[in-house]
CSV table of C-alpha atoms and ligand atoms in Angstrom, one decimal:
chain,number,residue,atom,x,y,z
A,289,UNK,CA,127.3,24.1,122.6
A,290,UNK,CA,128.8,21.6,121.3
A,291,UNK,CA,130.8,18.7,123.4
A,292,UNK,CA,133.1,16.5,122.4
A,293,UNK,CA,131.6,14.1,120.0
A,294,UNK,CA,131.3,10.3,121.5
A,295,UNK,CA,133.0,7.6,119.3
A,296,UNK,CA,131.2,6.8,116.1
A,297,UNK,CA,129.3,10.0,116.7
A,298,UNK,CA,130.7,13.0,113.9
A,299,UNK,CA,129.3,15.9,116.3
A,300,UNK,CA,127.8,16.3,119.8
A,301,UNK,CA,125.3,18.6,121.4
A,302,UNK,CA,124.3,19.5,124.8
A,303,UNK,CA,120.6,20.2,125.4
A,304,UNK,CA,118.7,21.0,128.5
A,305,UNK,CA,115.3,20.7,128.4
A,306,UNK,CA,112.5,19.5,130.8
A,307,UNK,CA,111.4,15.7,130.4
A,308,UNK,CA,107.9,14.5,131.5
A,309,UNK,CA,106.3,11.8,132.9
A,310,UNK,CA,102.4,11.3,132.5
A,311,UNK,CA,100.7,9.2,134.7
A,312,UNK,CA,97.1,9.3,134.2
A,313,UNK,CA,97.4,8.4,130.8
A,314,UNK,CA,94.3,9.7,129.6
A,315,UNK,CA,93.2,11.2,126.1
A,316,UNK,CA,91.4,14.3,126.1
A,317,UNK,CA,93.0,16.0,122.8
A,318,UNK,CA,90.0,14.6,119.6
A,319,UNK,CA,92.1,16.0,116.9
A,320,UNK,CA,95.6,14.5,118.7
A,321,UNK,CA,94.1,10.7,119.1
A,322,UNK,CA,92.9,11.4,115.1
A,323,UNK,CA,96.2,12.0,114.2
A,324,UNK,CA,98.0,9.4,116.6
A,325,UNK,CA,95.1,6.7,115.0
A,326,UNK,CA,95.9,7.9,111.1
A,327,UNK,CA,100.1,7.6,112.0
A,328,UNK,CA,99.1,3.9,113.1
A,329,UNK,CA,97.1,3.2,110.3
A,330,UNK,CA,99.2,4.6,107.9
A,331,UNK,CA,102.4,3.2,108.8
A,332,UNK,CA,104.3,1.7,105.4
A,333,UNK,CA,107.3,-0.5,105.0
A,334,UNK,CA,110.7,1.1,103.0
A,335,UNK,CA,111.9,-2.2,102.3
A,336,UNK,CA,108.4,-4.0,102.0
A,337,UNK,CA,106.3,-1.0,100.0
A,338,UNK,CA,108.9,0.6,97.3
A,339,UNK,CA,109.7,-1.2,94.3
A,340,UNK,CA,113.3,-1.2,95.3
A,341,UNK,CA,113.9,-2.6,92.1
A,342,UNK,CA,113.2,0.3,89.7
A,343,UNK,CA,116.3,1.5,87.5
A,344,UNK,CA,118.1,4.3,87.9
A,345,UNK,CA,121.1,5.8,86.0
A,346,UNK,CA,122.9,8.0,88.3
A,347,UNK,CA,124.4,9.5,85.1
A,348,UNK,CA,121.0,11.4,83.7
A,349,UNK,CA,119.7,14.1,85.8
A,350,UNK,CA,116.7,13.1,87.9
A,351,UNK,CA,115.0,16.2,88.0
A,352,UNK,CA,113.1,17.7,85.1
A,353,UNK,CA,115.4,20.4,83.7
A,354,UNK,CA,112.7,22.9,83.6
A,355,UNK,CA,111.8,23.5,86.5
A,356,UNK,CA,115.6,23.6,87.5
A,357,UNK,CA,115.9,27.3,88.9
A,358,UNK,CA,119.4,27.8,88.1
A,359,UNK,CA,118.3,26.9,84.3
A,360,UNK,CA,116.7,30.7,84.1
A,361,UNK,CA,120.5,31.6,84.5
A,362,UNK,CA,122.2,33.6,81.8
A,363,UNK,CA,125.5,31.6,82.8
A,364,UNK,CA,123.8,28.3,82.3
A,365,UNK,CA,123.7,29.1,79.1
A,366,UNK,CA,127.4,28.8,78.1
A,367,UNK,CA,127.9,25.5,79.8
A,368,UNK,CA,128.2,22.7,77.0
A,369,UNK,CA,125.2,20.3,76.7
A,370,UNK,CA,127.1,17.5,78.8
A,371,UNK,CA,128.1,20.1,81.3
A,372,UNK,CA,125.0,21.2,81.9
A,373,UNK,CA,123.6,17.6,82.4
A,374,UNK,CA,126.5,16.9,85.4
A,375,UNK,CA,125.5,19.9,86.7
A,376,UNK,CA,121.8,19.2,87.1
A,377,UNK,CA,122.8,15.9,88.3
A,378,UNK,CA,125.2,17.0,91.0
A,379,UNK,CA,122.6,19.9,92.5
A,380,UNK,CA,120.0,17.3,92.8
A,381,UNK,CA,122.4,14.8,94.6
A,382,UNK,CA,123.1,18.1,97.1
A,383,UNK,CA,119.7,18.5,97.6
A,384,UNK,CA,118.5,14.9,98.3
A,385,UNK,CA,121.6,14.7,100.6
A,386,UNK,CA,119.8,18.3,102.6
A,387,UNK,CA,116.9,16.0,102.6
A,388,UNK,CA,118.8,13.5,104.0
A,389,UNK,CA,120.5,14.6,106.7
A,390,UNK,CA,117.2,17.0,107.6
A,391,UNK,CA,115.6,14.1,108.1
A,392,UNK,CA,118.3,12.6,110.5
A,393,UNK,CA,117.3,15.9,112.4
A,394,UNK,CA,113.9,15.4,112.8
A,395,UNK,CA,114.8,12.1,113.9
A,396,UNK,CA,116.1,13.9,116.9
A,397,UNK,CA,113.8,16.3,117.3
A,398,UNK,CA,110.8,14.2,117.1
A,399,UNK,CA,112.2,11.8,119.5
A,400,UNK,CA,112.9,15.2,122.1
A,401,UNK,CA,109.5,15.6,121.6
A,402,UNK,CA,108.4,12.4,123.3
A,403,UNK,CA,111.0,12.9,125.9
A,404,UNK,CA,109.5,16.9,126.6
A,405,UNK,CA,105.6,17.0,125.4
A,406,UNK,CA,104.0,16.7,129.3
A,407,UNK,CA,100.7,15.5,128.0
A,408,UNK,CA,100.0,11.1,127.2
A,409,UNK,CA,98.6,12.1,123.8
A,410,UNK,CA,101.4,14.1,122.7
A,411,UNK,CA,104.1,11.1,123.5
A,412,UNK,CA,102.3,8.7,121.7
A,413,UNK,CA,102.1,10.9,118.4
A,414,UNK,CA,105.7,12.0,118.8
A,415,UNK,CA,106.6,8.2,119.2
A,416,UNK,CA,105.1,7.8,115.5
A,417,UNK,CA,106.6,10.5,114.0
A,418,UNK,CA,110.0,9.1,115.3
A,419,UNK,CA,109.1,6.4,113.6
A,420,UNK,CA,108.4,8.1,110.0
A,421,UNK,CA,111.5,9.9,110.5
A,422,UNK,CA,113.3,6.5,110.9
A,423,UNK,CA,112.0,5.8,107.9
A,424,UNK,CA,112.7,8.6,105.8
A,425,UNK,CA,116.5,8.3,106.9
A,426,UNK,CA,116.2,4.8,105.5
A,427,UNK,CA,115.1,5.7,102.5
A,428,UNK,CA,116.9,8.6,101.3
A,429,UNK,CA,119.9,7.2,102.4
A,430,UNK,CA,119.3,4.0,100.2
A,431,UNK,CA,118.5,5.9,97.3
A,432,UNK,CA,121.5,8.3,97.8
A,433,UNK,CA,122.9,5.6,97.6
A,434,UNK,CA,122.3,4.5,94.3
A,435,UNK,CA,123.8,8.0,93.3
A,436,UNK,CA,127.2,7.2,94.7
A,437,UNK,CA,127.4,10.9,96.0
A,438,UNK,CA,125.9,12.3,99.3
A,439,UNK,CA,126.9,16.0,100.2
A,440,UNK,CA,127.4,17.4,103.4
A,441,UNK,CA,125.1,19.4,105.4
A,442,UNK,CA,124.3,22.8,104.7
A,443,UNK,CA,125.5,24.3,107.3
A,444,UNK,CA,122.5,26.6,107.6
A,445,UNK,CA,119.8,23.9,108.1
A,446,UNK,CA,122.5,22.6,110.7
A,447,UNK,CA,122.7,25.6,112.8
A,448,UNK,CA,118.8,25.6,112.1
A,449,UNK,CA,118.6,21.9,113.4
A,450,UNK,CA,121.1,22.5,116.0
A,451,UNK,CA,119.4,25.8,117.7
A,452,UNK,CA,115.9,23.9,117.7
A,453,UNK,CA,117.0,20.6,119.3
A,454,UNK,CA,118.9,22.9,121.7
A,455,UNK,CA,115.8,25.3,122.7
A,456,UNK,CA,115.1,25.0,126.4
A,457,UNK,CA,111.2,24.5,125.9
A,458,UNK,CA,109.4,21.7,123.6
A,459,UNK,CA,107.3,24.6,121.8
A,460,UNK,CA,110.1,25.7,120.3
A,461,UNK,CA,111.0,22.2,119.2
A,462,UNK,CA,108.0,22.0,117.2
A,463,UNK,CA,107.6,25.3,115.3
A,464,UNK,CA,111.6,24.8,114.8
A,465,UNK,CA,110.9,21.5,113.4
A,466,UNK,CA,107.4,21.0,112.6
A,467,UNK,CA,106.6,23.8,111.1
A,468,UNK,CA,109.8,25.9,109.4
A,469,UNK,CA,112.3,23.1,108.5
A,470,UNK,CA,109.1,20.5,107.7
A,471,UNK,CA,106.8,23.5,106.2
A,472,UNK,CA,110.5,24.3,104.1
A,473,UNK,CA,110.9,20.1,103.6
A,474,UNK,CA,106.8,19.9,102.5
A,475,UNK,CA,106.8,22.3,100.3
A,476,UNK,CA,110.3,20.8,98.6
A,477,UNK,CA,108.6,17.4,98.6
A,478,UNK,CA,105.7,18.3,96.7
A,479,UNK,CA,107.7,20.2,94.0
A,480,UNK,CA,110.3,17.4,93.7
A,481,UNK,CA,107.3,14.7,93.8
A,482,UNK,CA,106.2,16.8,90.4
A,483,UNK,CA,109.9,17.5,89.0
A,484,UNK,CA,111.6,14.2,89.1
A,485,UNK,CA,111.6,12.1,86.3
A,486,UNK,CA,112.9,8.9,88.4
A,487,UNK,CA,110.6,6.9,88.7
A,488,UNK,CA,111.5,5.1,92.0
A,489,UNK,CA,112.0,9.1,93.8
A,490,UNK,CA,108.8,9.5,92.8
A,491,UNK,CA,107.3,6.4,94.8
A,492,UNK,CA,109.8,7.0,97.7
A,493,UNK,CA,108.8,11.3,98.0
A,494,UNK,CA,105.3,9.9,97.7
A,495,UNK,CA,105.0,7.7,100.6
A,496,UNK,CA,107.4,10.3,103.2
A,497,UNK,CA,104.7,13.1,101.9
A,498,UNK,CA,102.3,11.3,103.1
A,499,UNK,CA,104.2,11.5,106.8
A,500,UNK,CA,104.9,14.9,106.5
A,501,UNK,CA,101.7,16.3,106.3
A,502,UNK,CA,100.9,14.9,109.2
A,503,UNK,CA,103.5,16.0,111.2
A,504,UNK,CA,102.7,20.2,110.3
A,505,UNK,CA,99.5,19.2,111.3
A,506,UNK,CA,100.5,18.5,114.4
A,507,UNK,CA,102.6,21.6,115.1
A,508,UNK,CA,99.0,23.2,114.2
A,509,UNK,CA,96.6,21.0,117.2
A,510,UNK,CA,98.9,20.6,119.8
A,511,UNK,CA,101.3,23.1,119.4
A,512,UNK,CA,98.6,26.0,119.5
A,513,UNK,CA,96.2,25.0,122.4
A,514,UNK,CA,99.5,25.3,124.1
A,515,UNK,CA,100.6,28.9,123.0
A,516,UNK,CA,96.9,29.8,123.3
A,517,UNK,CA,97.5,28.9,127.2
A,518,UNK,CA,100.7,30.0,128.2
A,519,UNK,CA,101.5,32.9,130.0
A,520,UNK,CA,102.2,36.2,128.0
A,521,UNK,CA,106.1,36.5,128.6
A,522,UNK,CA,106.6,33.1,127.8
A,523,UNK,CA,104.7,33.6,124.4
A,524,UNK,CA,106.9,35.9,123.7
A,525,UNK,CA,109.7,33.7,124.2
A,526,UNK,CA,108.4,31.4,121.5
A,527,UNK,CA,107.8,33.8,119.5
A,528,UNK,CA,111.1,35.7,119.5
A,529,UNK,CA,112.7,31.8,118.8
A,530,UNK,CA,110.1,31.3,115.6
A,531,UNK,CA,111.3,34.5,114.5
A,532,UNK,CA,114.7,33.6,115.2
A,533,UNK,CA,114.3,30.8,113.3
A,534,UNK,CA,112.8,32.0,110.3
A,535,UNK,CA,115.2,35.0,110.1
A,536,UNK,CA,117.9,32.4,109.4
A,537,UNK,CA,115.7,30.4,106.8
A,538,UNK,CA,115.4,33.8,105.2
A,539,UNK,CA,118.8,34.9,105.5
A,540,UNK,CA,120.0,31.1,103.9
A,541,UNK,CA,117.8,31.8,101.1
A,542,UNK,CA,120.2,34.1,99.8
A,543,UNK,CA,120.3,37.3,102.0
A,544,UNK,CA,120.2,40.8,99.9
A,545,UNK,CA,122.8,39.9,97.7
A,546,UNK,CA,121.1,36.3,96.8
A,547,UNK,CA,125.3,34.7,97.2
A,548,UNK,CA,125.2,33.7,101.0
A,549,UNK,CA,124.0,30.5,100.9
A,550,UNK,CA,126.0,29.2,98.0
A,551,UNK,CA,129.0,31.2,98.8
A,552,UNK,CA,129.7,29.8,102.1
A,553,UNK,CA,128.2,25.9,101.4
A,554,UNK,CA,131.3,23.9,101.2
A,555,UNK,CA,129.1,20.8,99.5
A,556,UNK,CA,127.8,23.0,96.9
A,557,UNK,CA,130.8,24.6,96.3
A,558,UNK,CA,132.3,21.1,95.6
A,559,UNK,CA,129.4,20.3,93.1
A,560,UNK,CA,130.7,23.0,91.3
A,561,UNK,CA,134.1,22.0,91.5
A,562,UNK,CA,133.0,18.6,90.6
A,563,UNK,CA,131.6,20.3,87.0
A,564,UNK,CA,134.5,22.1,86.6
A,565,UNK,CA,132.7,25.6,87.2
A,566,UNK,CA,134.8,28.2,88.8
A,567,UNK,CA,132.6,29.2,92.2
A,568,UNK,CA,133.7,32.9,91.7
A,569,UNK,CA,132.0,33.1,87.9
A,570,UNK,CA,129.2,30.9,89.1
A,571,UNK,CA,128.5,33.4,92.4
A,572,UNK,CA,129.2,36.5,90.4
A,573,UNK,CA,127.1,35.3,87.7
A,574,UNK,CA,124.1,34.6,90.2
A,575,UNK,CA,124.5,38.4,91.5
A,576,UNK,CA,124.4,39.5,88.3
A,577,UNK,CA,121.4,37.9,86.8
A,578,UNK,CA,119.3,39.3,90.0
A,579,UNK,CA,120.9,42.8,90.1
A,580,UNK,CA,119.5,42.6,85.9
A,581,UNK,CA,115.9,41.8,87.2
A,582,UNK,CA,116.3,37.7,86.3
A,583,UNK,CA,114.1,36.2,88.9
A,584,UNK,CA,114.0,32.1,89.6
A,585,UNK,CA,110.3,32.0,88.7
A,586,UNK,CA,108.5,29.2,90.0
A,587,UNK,CA,107.2,26.6,88.2
A,588,UNK,CA,103.2,26.5,88.2
A,589,UNK,CA,101.9,24.0,90.8
A,590,UNK,CA,105.3,24.9,92.6
A,591,UNK,CA,105.0,25.7,96.6
A,592,UNK,CA,106.3,28.9,98.1
A,593,UNK,CA,107.2,27.4,101.3
A,594,UNK,CA,107.8,30.7,103.5
A,595,UNK,CA,104.7,31.9,101.4
A,596,UNK,CA,102.7,29.0,101.8
A,597,UNK,CA,103.3,27.0,104.4
A,598,UNK,CA,105.9,28.4,107.2
A,599,UNK,CA,104.5,32.1,107.9
A,600,UNK,CA,100.7,30.8,107.4
A,601,UNK,CA,101.2,28.0,110.2
A,602,UNK,CA,103.3,30.3,112.7
A,603,UNK,CA,100.6,33.1,112.6
A,604,UNK,CA,97.5,30.1,113.0
A,605,UNK,CA,98.8,29.2,116.5
A,606,UNK,CA,99.5,32.4,117.7
A,607,UNK,CA,103.0,32.6,117.2
A,608,UNK,CA,103.5,35.5,115.9
A,609,UNK,CA,102.6,38.5,118.6
A,610,UNK,CA,102.1,42.1,118.0
A,611,UNK,CA,105.5,42.9,118.9
A,612,UNK,CA,107.5,40.2,116.9
A,613,UNK,CA,105.9,41.4,114.2
A,614,UNK,CA,107.7,44.2,114.8
A,615,UNK,CA,111.2,42.4,114.2
A,616,UNK,CA,109.3,41.0,111.0
A,617,UNK,CA,108.7,44.2,109.7
A,618,UNK,CA,112.6,45.6,110.3
A,619,UNK,CA,114.3,42.7,108.8
A,620,UNK,CA,112.1,42.7,105.9
A,621,UNK,CA,110.6,39.8,106.0
A,622,UNK,CA,106.5,39.8,105.0
A,623,UNK,CA,103.9,37.9,107.3
A,624,UNK,CA,101.9,35.8,105.2
A,625,UNK,CA,99.1,34.3,106.6
A,626,UNK,CA,96.6,32.5,104.0
A,627,UNK,CA,96.8,29.4,105.1
A,628,UNK,CA,94.5,27.5,102.3
A,629,UNK,CA,97.5,25.5,100.8
A,630,UNK,CA,98.6,24.8,103.8
A,631,UNK,CA,95.2,23.1,105.2
A,632,UNK,CA,95.2,21.3,101.8
A,633,UNK,CA,98.4,19.7,102.3
A,634,UNK,CA,97.2,19.1,105.6
A,635,UNK,CA,93.8,17.5,104.3
A,636,UNK,CA,95.6,15.4,101.6
A,637,UNK,CA,97.7,13.1,104.5
A,638,UNK,CA,96.8,10.1,102.2
A,639,UNK,CA,99.5,12.4,100.2
A,640,UNK,CA,97.3,12.5,96.9
A,641,UNK,CA,96.3,15.8,97.6
A,642,UNK,CA,96.4,18.3,94.0
A,643,UNK,CA,97.8,22.0,94.7
A,644,UNK,CA,95.4,24.8,92.4
A,645,UNK,CA,98.1,26.3,90.4
A,646,UNK,CA,99.7,29.1,91.4
B,736,FE2,FE1,110.6,13.1,107.5
B,737,FE2,FE1,109.1,14.9,109.6
């Protein structure tokens, strides 16, 4: 449900969720206390700790061309060299715009967690995540201004974050944000840190990554305990929410024809227009390439967010039940359970962890 936006807001949502006071002030989850301690210790300041004097050239691609999935498509060969370069620069700006908007969503979901989690240590931890997300909005906004273009949020991302913000239980917020959206973000940030040719962006992304691995760890530590203690009906409601979020994310990655997200993404269509590529031709090119067996292969060392982060995280906390396994099977969504890459990233809360080559 949406409401009339107040002055200065672009969009407003109505949400109903219980907000909890807690008067015992007791820490009894050691793992959560550790996470809170780490979060306080590892706070950084975007103004002081990032070297904003590193120059960037907005006319040059900021991502290594061999790592851009579109380069595998035959239609890219039809573009002139300058056109390809411009296309890559705008695709990267579109992706960074999604990072920025997603961070604003994370800022709001972590604030909602601070309201709603029933435990004292959970509230303190969520407050640190709220500050982390504020810093992430700050750095991506500041960086993206240097590229001189902010693309609108992709509709699927907005729908997923709205679904999360409007859910009726904090566990669903933690699943939608800390596992699904942040699972995607953690993979994307990790891949961006490897792929970018811009020193400033690498510095920003490394710093953000330190925080994000903690956010994903929170989902595991806290949500798992709560789901295990839930009544079976409530657990099923959580499992249904997790499935709905994953299905929305899966559909957003292309659906069976592979044209979904781009065709319905005004920002991406704007990228194509900017570079002078006819959208219809581009979409048809993608479909033809996929039908012809051309698959965008992940370069070595890249993380596959679905396989390596999101699904193992959901299975690990008990958000996938016997009943919901049938839903995944019917939707053709595989359930990956190997949490080794996820655990490696969580361990590496310092952000310097190396992931084994895929
Ligand atoms: Fe973030
Ligand atoms: Fe985060």
